[in-house]
Coordinates of N, CA and C in Angstrom, one line a residue:
M295 N 281.0 91.7 253.4 CA 281.0 92.5 252.3 C 279.8 92.1 251.4
N296 N 279.1 93.1 251.0 CA 277.9 92.8 250.1 C 278.1 93.4 248.7
T297 N 278.6 92.5 247.8 CA 278.8 92.9 246.5 C 277.6 92.8 245.7
P298 N 277.5 93.4 244.5 CA 276.3 93.2 243.6 C 275.9 91.8 243.4
L299 N 276.8 90.9 243.2 CA 276.4 89.5 243.0 C 275.9 88.8 244.2
T300 N 276.4 89.1 245.4 CA 275.9 88.5 246.6 C 274.5 89.1 246.9
A301 N 274.3 90.3 246.6 CA 273.0 90.9 246.8 C 271.9 90.3 245.9
H302 N 272.3 89.6 244.8 CA 271.4 89.0 243.9 C 271.4 87.5 244.0
R303 N 272.0 86.9 245.1 CA 272.1 85.5 245.3 C 270.8 84.7 245.1
N304 N 269.7 85.2 245.7 CA 268.4 84.6 245.5 C 268.0 84.5 244.1
L305 N 268.2 85.6 243.4 CA 267.8 85.7 242.0 C 268.6 84.8 241.2
V306 N 269.9 84.7 241.4 CA 270.8 83.8 240.7 C 270.3 82.3 240.9
T307 N 270.0 82.0 242.1 CA 269.6 80.6 242.4 C 268.3 80.3 241.8
L308 N 267.3 81.2 241.8 CA 266.0 81.0 241.2 C 266.2 80.9 239.6
V309 N 267.1 81.7 239.0 CA 267.3 81.6 237.6 C 267.9 80.2 237.2
Q310 N 268.8 79.7 238.1 CA 269.4 78.4 237.8 C 268.4 77.3 237.8
V311 N 267.4 77.4 238.8 CA 266.3 76.5 238.8 C 265.4 76.6 237.6
L312 N 265.2 77.8 237.2 CA 264.4 78.0 235.9 C 265.0 77.4 234.7
R313 N 266.3 77.6 234.6 CA 267.1 77.0 233.5 C 267.0 75.5 233.5
K314 N 267.2 74.9 234.7 CA 267.1 73.4 234.8 C 265.7 73.0 234.4
L315 N 264.7 73.7 234.9 CA 263.3 73.3 234.6 C 263.0 73.4 233.1
E316 N 263.4 74.5 232.5 CA 263.2 74.7 231.0 C 264.0 73.7 230.2
R317 N 265.1 73.3 230.6 CA 265.9 72.4 229.8 C 265.7 70.9 230.1
S318 N 264.9 70.6 231.1 CA 264.6 69.3 231.5 C 263.9 68.5 230.4
R319 N 264.2 67.2 230.3 CA 263.4 66.4 229.4 C 262.1 66.0 229.9
V320 N 261.9 66.1 231.2 CA 260.6 65.8 231.8 C 259.8 67.1 231.8
P321 N 258.6 67.1 231.3 CA 257.7 68.3 231.3 C 257.5 68.8 232.7
A322 N 257.6 70.1 232.8 CA 257.4 70.8 234.1 C 256.0 70.8 234.5
D323 N 255.7 70.7 235.7 CA 254.3 71.0 236.2 C 254.0 72.4 236.0
P324 N 252.9 72.8 235.4 CA 252.6 74.2 235.1 C 252.5 75.0 236.4
E325 N 252.0 74.5 237.5 CA 251.9 75.3 238.7 C 253.3 75.5 239.3
Q326 N 254.2 74.5 239.2 CA 255.5 74.7 239.7 C 256.3 75.8 238.9
Y327 N 256.1 75.7 237.6 CA 256.7 76.7 236.7 C 256.2 78.1 237.0
R328 N 254.9 78.2 237.1 CA 254.2 79.5 237.4 C 254.7 80.1 238.7
S329 N 254.8 79.2 239.7 CA 255.3 79.6 241.0 C 256.7 80.1 241.0
L330 N 257.6 79.4 240.3 CA 259.0 79.8 240.1 C 259.1 81.2 239.4
V331 N 258.3 81.3 238.4 CA 258.4 82.6 237.6 C 257.9 83.7 238.5
T332 N 256.9 83.5 239.3 CA 256.3 84.5 240.2 C 257.4 84.9 241.3
H333 N 258.1 83.9 241.8 CA 259.2 84.2 242.8 C 260.3 85.0 242.1
I334 N 260.7 84.7 240.9 CA 261.7 85.5 240.2 C 261.2 86.9 239.9
Q335 N 260.0 87.1 239.5 CA 259.4 88.4 239.3 C 259.4 89.2 240.6
D336 N 259.1 88.6 241.7 CA 259.1 89.2 243.0 C 260.5 89.7 243.4
E337 N 261.5 88.8 243.1 CA 262.9 89.2 243.3 C 263.3 90.4 242.5
L338 N 262.9 90.3 241.2 CA 263.2 91.5 240.3 C 262.6 92.8 240.8
R339 N 261.4 92.7 241.3 CA 260.8 93.9 241.7 C 261.4 94.5 243.0
A340 N 262.0 93.6 243.8 CA 262.6 94.0 245.1 C 264.0 94.5 244.9
H341 N 264.7 94.2 243.8 CA 266.1 94.6 243.7 C 266.3 96.0 243.0
P342 N 267.2 96.7 243.5 CA 267.5 98.0 242.8 C 268.1 97.7 241.4
R343 N 268.0 98.7 240.6 CA 268.6 98.7 239.2 C 270.0 99.1 239.4
D344 N 270.9 98.1 239.5 CA 272.3 98.3 239.7 C 273.2 97.5 238.8
A345 N 274.5 97.7 238.9 CA 275.4 97.0 238.0 C 275.3 95.5 238.1
G346 N 275.0 94.9 239.3 CA 274.8 93.5 239.4 C 273.6 93.0 238.7
L347 N 272.5 93.7 238.8 CA 271.3 93.3 238.0 C 271.6 93.4 236.5
E348 N 272.2 94.5 236.1 CA 272.5 94.6 234.7 C 273.4 93.5 234.2
A349 N 274.3 93.1 235.0 CA 275.2 92.0 234.6 C 274.4 90.7 234.4
L350 N 273.5 90.4 235.4 CA 272.7 89.2 235.3 C 271.8 89.3 234.1
L351 N 271.1 90.4 233.8 CA 270.2 90.5 232.7 C 271.0 90.3 231.4
A352 N 272.2 90.8 231.3 CA 273.0 90.6 230.1 C 273.5 89.2 229.9
A353 N 273.7 88.5 231.0 CA 274.2 87.1 230.9 C 273.1 86.0 230.8
V354 N 271.9 86.4 231.3 CA 270.8 85.3 231.3 C 269.6 85.8 230.5
P355 N 269.5 85.3 229.3 CA 268.3 85.8 228.4 C 267.0 85.5 229.1
E356 N 266.8 84.4 229.8 CA 265.5 84.1 230.4 C 265.2 85.1 231.4
L357 N 266.1 85.6 232.2 CA 265.9 86.6 233.2 C 265.6 87.9 232.5
A358 N 266.3 88.3 231.5 CA 266.1 89.5 230.7 C 264.7 89.5 230.2
E359 N 264.2 88.4 229.7 CA 262.9 88.3 229.1 C 261.8 88.6 230.2
L360 N 262.0 88.0 231.4 CA 261.1 88.2 232.5 C 261.1 89.7 232.9
Y361 N 262.3 90.2 233.0 CA 262.5 91.6 233.4 C 261.8 92.6 232.4
E362 N 262.0 92.3 231.1 CA 261.4 93.1 230.1 C 259.8 93.0 230.2
N363 N 259.3 91.8 230.4 CA 257.9 91.7 230.5 C 257.3 92.4 231.7
L364 N 258.0 92.4 232.8 CA 257.6 93.2 234.0 C 257.6 94.7 233.7
N365 N 258.5 95.1 232.9 CA 258.6 96.6 232.7 C 258.1 97.0 231.3
Y366 N 257.3 96.2 230.7 CA 256.8 96.5 229.3 C 256.0 97.8 229.3
E367 N 255.2 98.0 230.3 CA 254.3 99.2 230.3 C 255.1 100.5 230.1
V368 N 256.3 100.6 230.7 CA 257.0 101.8 230.7 C 258.2 101.8 229.8
A369 N 258.7 100.6 229.4 CA 259.9 100.5 228.6 C 259.8 99.7 227.3
G370 N 258.7 99.1 227.1 CA 258.5 98.3 225.9 C 259.5 97.2 225.8
L371 N 259.9 96.8 224.7 CA 260.9 95.7 224.5 C 262.3 96.3 224.6
C372 N 262.6 96.9 225.7 CA 263.9 97.7 225.8 C 265.1 96.8 225.8
R373 N 265.0 95.5 226.2 CA 266.2 94.6 226.3 C 266.3 93.7 225.1
S374 N 265.3 93.7 224.2 CA 265.4 92.8 223.0 C 266.3 93.4 222.0
P375 N 267.2 92.6 221.4 CA 268.1 93.1 220.4 C 267.3 93.6 219.2
L376 N 267.6 94.9 218.8 CA 266.9 95.5 217.7 C 267.2 94.7 216.4
E377 N 268.5 94.3 216.2 CA 268.9 93.6 215.0 C 268.1 92.4 214.8
A378 N 267.9 91.6 215.8 CA 267.1 90.4 215.7 C 265.7 90.7 215.3
A379 N 265.1 91.7 215.9 CA 263.7 92.1 215.6 C 263.6 92.5 214.1
V380 N 264.6 93.3 213.6 CA 264.6 93.8 212.3 C 264.7 92.6 211.3
R381 N 265.6 91.7 211.6 CA 265.8 90.5 210.8 C 264.5 89.6 210.7
A382 N 263.9 89.5 211.8 CA 262.6 88.7 211.9 C 261.6 89.4 211.0
E383 N 261.5 90.7 211.1 CA 260.5 91.4 210.3 C 260.8 91.3 208.8
Q384 N 262.1 91.4 208.4 CA 262.5 91.2 207.0 C 262.1 89.8 206.5
Q385 N 262.4 88.8 207.3 CA 262.1 87.5 206.9 C 260.6 87.2 206.8
A386 N 259.8 87.8 207.7 CA 258.4 87.7 207.6 C 257.9 88.3 206.3
R387 N 258.4 89.5 206.0 CA 258.0 90.2 204.7 C 258.3 89.4 203.5
E388 N 259.5 88.7 203.5 CA 259.9 87.9 202.4 C 259.0 86.7 202.2
V389 N 258.7 86.1 203.3 CA 257.8 84.9 203.3 C 256.4 85.3 202.8
I390 N 255.9 86.4 203.3 CA 254.6 86.9 202.8 C 254.6 87.2 201.3
A391 N 255.7 87.9 200.9 CA 255.8 88.2 199.5 C 255.8 87.0 198.6
R392 N 256.6 85.9 199.0 CA 256.7 84.7 198.3 C 255.3 84.0 198.2
A393 N 254.6 84.0 199.4 CA 253.3 83.4 199.4 C 252.3 84.1 198.5
R394 N 252.4 85.5 198.5 CA 251.5 86.2 197.6 C 251.8 85.9 196.1
H395 N 253.1 85.8 195.8 CA 253.5 85.5 194.5 C 253.0 84.2 194.0
Q396 N 253.2 83.2 194.9 CA 252.7 81.8 194.6 C 251.2 81.8 194.4
A397 N 250.5 82.5 195.3 CA 249.0 82.6 195.2 C 248.6 83.2 193.8
A398 N 249.3 84.3 193.4 CA 249.0 85.0 192.2 C 249.3 84.1 191.0
A399 N 250.3 83.3 191.1 CA 250.7 82.4 190.0 C 249.8 81.2 189.8
S400 N 249.0 80.9 190.9 CA 248.1 79.7 190.8 C 246.9 80.0 190.1

């Protein structure tokens, strides 16, 4: 039986390696990291857009970010939470306003 999760077994394994590499205390070799990301991107390109892939993208932020970057031309930042982007913009505006106020007071 080929369920959505077994169909994505390679992708799951590659993402587990990526997580270990990113969370390691030992700095990753840039070529190793680049090669791993390339393999993950190839897997993403080869897989159909199905429920299994959607479940993985929802569960693994690193994978969702790579997926979003691959599809940026046609979808923009379609997987990025809008609320987080709005909060970041509001915080940036507040910091800029405070900096302007401090500069004007000087």
